[in-house]
XYZ file of C-alpha atoms in Angstrom:
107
model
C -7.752 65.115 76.818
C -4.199 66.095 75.743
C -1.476 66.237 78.723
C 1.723 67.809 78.590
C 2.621 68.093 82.148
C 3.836 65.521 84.954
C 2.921 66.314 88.267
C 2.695 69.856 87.690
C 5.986 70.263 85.406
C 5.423 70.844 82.079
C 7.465 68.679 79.684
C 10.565 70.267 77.722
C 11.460 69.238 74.328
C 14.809 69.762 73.033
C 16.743 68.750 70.012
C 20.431 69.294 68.618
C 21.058 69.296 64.931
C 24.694 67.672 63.456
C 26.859 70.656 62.957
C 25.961 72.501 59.800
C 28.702 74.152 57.631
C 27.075 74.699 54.143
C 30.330 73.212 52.449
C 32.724 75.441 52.730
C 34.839 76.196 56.099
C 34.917 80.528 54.962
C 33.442 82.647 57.371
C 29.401 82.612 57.468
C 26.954 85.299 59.045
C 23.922 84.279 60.199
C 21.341 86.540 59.610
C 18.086 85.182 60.073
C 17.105 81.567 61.659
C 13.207 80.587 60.950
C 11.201 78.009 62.933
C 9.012 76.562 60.571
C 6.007 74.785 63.562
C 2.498 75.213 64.161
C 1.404 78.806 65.336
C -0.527 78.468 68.824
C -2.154 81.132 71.102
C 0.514 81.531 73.366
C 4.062 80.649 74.397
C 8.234 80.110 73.116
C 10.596 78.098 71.684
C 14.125 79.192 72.621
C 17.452 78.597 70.221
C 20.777 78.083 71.527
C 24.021 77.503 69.172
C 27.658 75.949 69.166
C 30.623 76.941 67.248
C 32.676 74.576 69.514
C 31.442 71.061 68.998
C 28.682 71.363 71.747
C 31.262 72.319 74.399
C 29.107 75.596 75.192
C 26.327 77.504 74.352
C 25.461 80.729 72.887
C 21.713 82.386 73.497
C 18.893 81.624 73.592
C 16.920 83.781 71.185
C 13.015 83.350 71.672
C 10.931 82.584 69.029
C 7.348 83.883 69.585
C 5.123 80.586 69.051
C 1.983 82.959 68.474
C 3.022 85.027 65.525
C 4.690 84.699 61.959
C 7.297 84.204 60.789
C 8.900 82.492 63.726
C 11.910 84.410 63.774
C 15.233 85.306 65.384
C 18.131 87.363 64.229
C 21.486 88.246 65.328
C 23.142 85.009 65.360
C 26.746 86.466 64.915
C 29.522 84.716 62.238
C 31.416 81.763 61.994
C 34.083 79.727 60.685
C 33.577 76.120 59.946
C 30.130 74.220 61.320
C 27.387 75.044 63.943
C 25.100 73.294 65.625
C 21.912 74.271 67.182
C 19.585 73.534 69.798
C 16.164 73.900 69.543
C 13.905 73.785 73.319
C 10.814 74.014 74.205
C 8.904 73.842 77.686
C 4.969 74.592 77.861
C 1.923 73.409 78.565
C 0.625 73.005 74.910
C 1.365 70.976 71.933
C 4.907 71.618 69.901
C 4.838 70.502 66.134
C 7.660 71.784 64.514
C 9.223 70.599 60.375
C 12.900 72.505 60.522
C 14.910 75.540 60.864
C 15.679 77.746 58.013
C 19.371 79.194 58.089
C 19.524 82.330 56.004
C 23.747 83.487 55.942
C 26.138 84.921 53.935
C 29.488 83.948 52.881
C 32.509 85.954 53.486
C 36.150 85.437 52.813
């Protein structure tokens, strides 16, 4: 059968994404940030986000793996890019295609 623990300790899956500035260095707010994955029974996938070149870490925000859409808001502004870290620590399968970003531009 499928196995996603060790010894007991379920396996965490993380990934960073390149910082992200949409072309332009004006101010963005984020409003909404999709998970676009697989819906299962239970569990969350927790975001985490840079303005600072990975130096530190804001959140996380949970995304609910059980429901739809998968998503968080809140994210604040920003000048220039931002990254974002995706993790995610259960006992279950994690199939996930991207993030959706949805911003604005300001001045």
């Amino acid at each position: 059968g499928e196995l996603y623990r060790d010894d007991g300790a379920v396996y965490t899956f993380e990934v960073r994404t390149s910082r992200i500035d949409f072309g332009t260095n004006k101010k963005k707010y984020v409003e909404e940030v999709r998970l676009v994955a697989d819906t299962v029974s239970t569990g969350t996938a927790q975001l985490y986000w840079s303005d600072d070149d990975y130096v530190t870490w804001n959140g996380p925000l949970d995304f609910d793996m059980s429901r739809e859409p998968k998503a968080v808001t809140r994210l604040g502004a920003h000048y220039g890019g931002r990254a974002y870290r995706l993790s995610h620590s259960s006992n279950a399968a994690f199939r996930a295609e991207a993030i959706e970003v949805r911003y604005r531009v300001g001045r």
